mmCIF file of C-alpha atoms in Angstrom:
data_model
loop_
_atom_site.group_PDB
_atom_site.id
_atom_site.type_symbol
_atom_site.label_atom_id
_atom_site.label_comp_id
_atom_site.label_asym_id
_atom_site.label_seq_id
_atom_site.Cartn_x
_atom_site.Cartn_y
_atom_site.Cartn_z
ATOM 1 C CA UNK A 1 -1.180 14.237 -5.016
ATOM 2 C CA UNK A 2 -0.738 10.398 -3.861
ATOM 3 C CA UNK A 3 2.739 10.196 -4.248
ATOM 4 C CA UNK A 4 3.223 13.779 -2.088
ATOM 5 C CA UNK A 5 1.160 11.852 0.790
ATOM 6 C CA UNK A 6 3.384 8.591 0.556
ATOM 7 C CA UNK A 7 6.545 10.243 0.957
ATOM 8 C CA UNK A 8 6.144 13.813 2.812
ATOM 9 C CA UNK A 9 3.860 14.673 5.834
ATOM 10 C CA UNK A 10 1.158 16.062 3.717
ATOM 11 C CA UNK A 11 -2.530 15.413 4.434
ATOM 12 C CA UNK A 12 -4.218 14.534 0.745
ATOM 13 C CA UNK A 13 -6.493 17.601 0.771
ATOM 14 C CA UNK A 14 -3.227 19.729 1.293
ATOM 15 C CA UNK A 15 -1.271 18.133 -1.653
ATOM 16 C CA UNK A 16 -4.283 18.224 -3.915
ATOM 17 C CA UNK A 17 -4.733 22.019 -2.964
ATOM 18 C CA UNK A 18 -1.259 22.713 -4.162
ATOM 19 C CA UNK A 19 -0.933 20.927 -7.377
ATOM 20 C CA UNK A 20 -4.818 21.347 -8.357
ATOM 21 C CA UNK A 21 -4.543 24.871 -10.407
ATOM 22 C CA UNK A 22 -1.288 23.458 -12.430
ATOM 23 C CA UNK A 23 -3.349 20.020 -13.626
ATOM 24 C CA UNK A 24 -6.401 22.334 -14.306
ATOM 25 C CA UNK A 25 -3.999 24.689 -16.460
ATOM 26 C CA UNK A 26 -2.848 21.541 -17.496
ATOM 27 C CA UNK A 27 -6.036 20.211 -18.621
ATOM 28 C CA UNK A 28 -7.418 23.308 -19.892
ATOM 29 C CA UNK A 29 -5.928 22.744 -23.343
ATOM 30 C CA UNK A 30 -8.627 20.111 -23.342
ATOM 31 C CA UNK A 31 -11.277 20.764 -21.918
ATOM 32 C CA UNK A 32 -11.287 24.570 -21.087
ATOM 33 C CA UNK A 33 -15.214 25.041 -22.164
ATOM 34 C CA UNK A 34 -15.684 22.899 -19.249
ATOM 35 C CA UNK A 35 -13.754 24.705 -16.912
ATOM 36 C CA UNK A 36 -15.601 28.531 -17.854
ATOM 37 C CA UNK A 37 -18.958 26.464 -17.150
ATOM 38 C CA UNK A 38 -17.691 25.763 -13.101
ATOM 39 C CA UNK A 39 -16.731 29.733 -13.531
ATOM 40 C CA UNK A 40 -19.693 30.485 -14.818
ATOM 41 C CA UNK A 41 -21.568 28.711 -11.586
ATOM 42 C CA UNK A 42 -18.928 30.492 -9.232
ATOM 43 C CA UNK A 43 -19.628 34.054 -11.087
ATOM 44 C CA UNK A 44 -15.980 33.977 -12.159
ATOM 45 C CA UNK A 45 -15.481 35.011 -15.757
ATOM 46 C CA UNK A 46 -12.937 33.202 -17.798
ATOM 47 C CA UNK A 47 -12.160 29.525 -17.618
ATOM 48 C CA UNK A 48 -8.875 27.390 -16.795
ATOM 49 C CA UNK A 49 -6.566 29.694 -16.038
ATOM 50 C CA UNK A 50 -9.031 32.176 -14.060
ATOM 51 C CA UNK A 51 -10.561 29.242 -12.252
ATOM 52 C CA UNK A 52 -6.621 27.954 -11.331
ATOM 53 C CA UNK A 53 -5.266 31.496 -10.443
ATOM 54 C CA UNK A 54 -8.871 31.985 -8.202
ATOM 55 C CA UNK A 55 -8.319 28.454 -6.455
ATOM 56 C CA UNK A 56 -4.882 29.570 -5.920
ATOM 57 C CA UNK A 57 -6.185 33.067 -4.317
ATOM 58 C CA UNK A 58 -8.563 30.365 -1.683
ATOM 59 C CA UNK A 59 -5.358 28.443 -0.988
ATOM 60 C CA UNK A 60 -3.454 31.319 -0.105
ATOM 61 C CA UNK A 61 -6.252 33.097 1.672
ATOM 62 C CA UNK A 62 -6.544 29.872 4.036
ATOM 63 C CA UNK A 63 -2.917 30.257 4.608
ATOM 64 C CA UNK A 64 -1.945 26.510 2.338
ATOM 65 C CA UNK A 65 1.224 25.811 0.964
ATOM 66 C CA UNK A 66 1.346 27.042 -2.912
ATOM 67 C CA UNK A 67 4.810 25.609 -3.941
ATOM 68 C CA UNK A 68 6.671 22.046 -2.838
ATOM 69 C CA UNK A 69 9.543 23.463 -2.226
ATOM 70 C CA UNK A 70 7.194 25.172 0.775
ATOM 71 C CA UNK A 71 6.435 21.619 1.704
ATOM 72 C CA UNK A 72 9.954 20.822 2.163
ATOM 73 C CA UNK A 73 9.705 18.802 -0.844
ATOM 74 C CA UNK A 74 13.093 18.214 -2.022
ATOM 75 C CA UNK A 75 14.168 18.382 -5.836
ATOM 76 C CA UNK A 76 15.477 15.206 -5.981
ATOM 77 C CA UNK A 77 12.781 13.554 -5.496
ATOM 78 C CA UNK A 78 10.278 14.468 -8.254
ATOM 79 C CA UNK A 79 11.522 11.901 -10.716
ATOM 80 C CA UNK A 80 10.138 9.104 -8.463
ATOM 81 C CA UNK A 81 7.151 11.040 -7.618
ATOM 82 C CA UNK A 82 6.235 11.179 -11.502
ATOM 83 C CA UNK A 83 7.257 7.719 -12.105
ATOM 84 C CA UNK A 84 5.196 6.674 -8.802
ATOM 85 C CA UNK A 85 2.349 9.297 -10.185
ATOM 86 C CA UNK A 86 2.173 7.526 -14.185
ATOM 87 C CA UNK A 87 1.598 4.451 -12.491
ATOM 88 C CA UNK A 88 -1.500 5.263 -10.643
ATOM 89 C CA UNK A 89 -4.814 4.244 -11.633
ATOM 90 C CA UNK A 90 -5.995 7.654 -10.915
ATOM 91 C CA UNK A 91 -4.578 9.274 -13.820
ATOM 92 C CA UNK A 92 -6.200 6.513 -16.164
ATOM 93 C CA UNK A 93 -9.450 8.663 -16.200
ATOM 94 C CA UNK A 94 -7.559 12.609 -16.947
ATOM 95 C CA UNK A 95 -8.990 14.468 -19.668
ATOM 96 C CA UNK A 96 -5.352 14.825 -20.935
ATOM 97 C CA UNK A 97 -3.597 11.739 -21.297
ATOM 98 C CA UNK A 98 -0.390 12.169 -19.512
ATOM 99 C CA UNK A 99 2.943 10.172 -19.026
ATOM 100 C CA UNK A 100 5.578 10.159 -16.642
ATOM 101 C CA UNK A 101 7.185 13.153 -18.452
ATOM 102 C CA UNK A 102 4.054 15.287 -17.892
ATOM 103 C CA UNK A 103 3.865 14.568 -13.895
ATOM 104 C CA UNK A 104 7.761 15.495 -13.949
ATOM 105 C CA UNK A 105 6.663 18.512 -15.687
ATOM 106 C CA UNK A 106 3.826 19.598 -13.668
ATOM 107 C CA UNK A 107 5.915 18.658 -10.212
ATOM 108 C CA UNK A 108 8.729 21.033 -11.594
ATOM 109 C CA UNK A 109 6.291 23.793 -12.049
ATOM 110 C CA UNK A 110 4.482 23.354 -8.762
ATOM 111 C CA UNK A 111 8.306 23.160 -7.117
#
């Protein structure tokens, strides 16, 4: 979300509303069991991908943006924003190790 907030006029909760359900899908192959237990204390059955698509359903009931491209991110700029995003400290700590490949990826899908 950092590198959304350094270049586009996105508050922080806004950008980590958007791109929250792809890194828990994301992160799901990893630690999905830990995902259906926050389901299981929302009454949600399933895990990752219900507790992404329901987060999804709050963003879009509080009228948030759900895509960058609805952000008037431009294309262009997601290979910086991954290579900005690798560098962080704040994806030291991810259940999933990721690289700058795997921001790319999960910018492109939130695009």
């Amino acid at each position: 979300a950092n590198p959304l907030t350094t270049r586009y006029p996105l508050s922080h909760g806004r950008a980590v509303a958007l791109m929250l359900p792809h890194v828990i899908r994301l992160n799901g192959q990893v630690v999905d069991d830990l995902y259906g237990e926050l389901c299981a204390d929302i009454q949600l059955n399933g895990s990752a991908l219900a507790l992404a698509e329901h987060l999804e359903e709050l963003c879009a009931m509080a009228g948030l943006p759900r895509r960058l491209a609805d952000c008037q991110v431009a294309a262009s700029d997601l290979p910086a924003m991954a290579q900005e995003a690798a560098g962080q400290w704040t994806g030291t700590f991810n259940p999933l190790p990721l690289q700058e490949a795997d921001f790319l990826r999960l910018y492109e899908i939130a695009f």
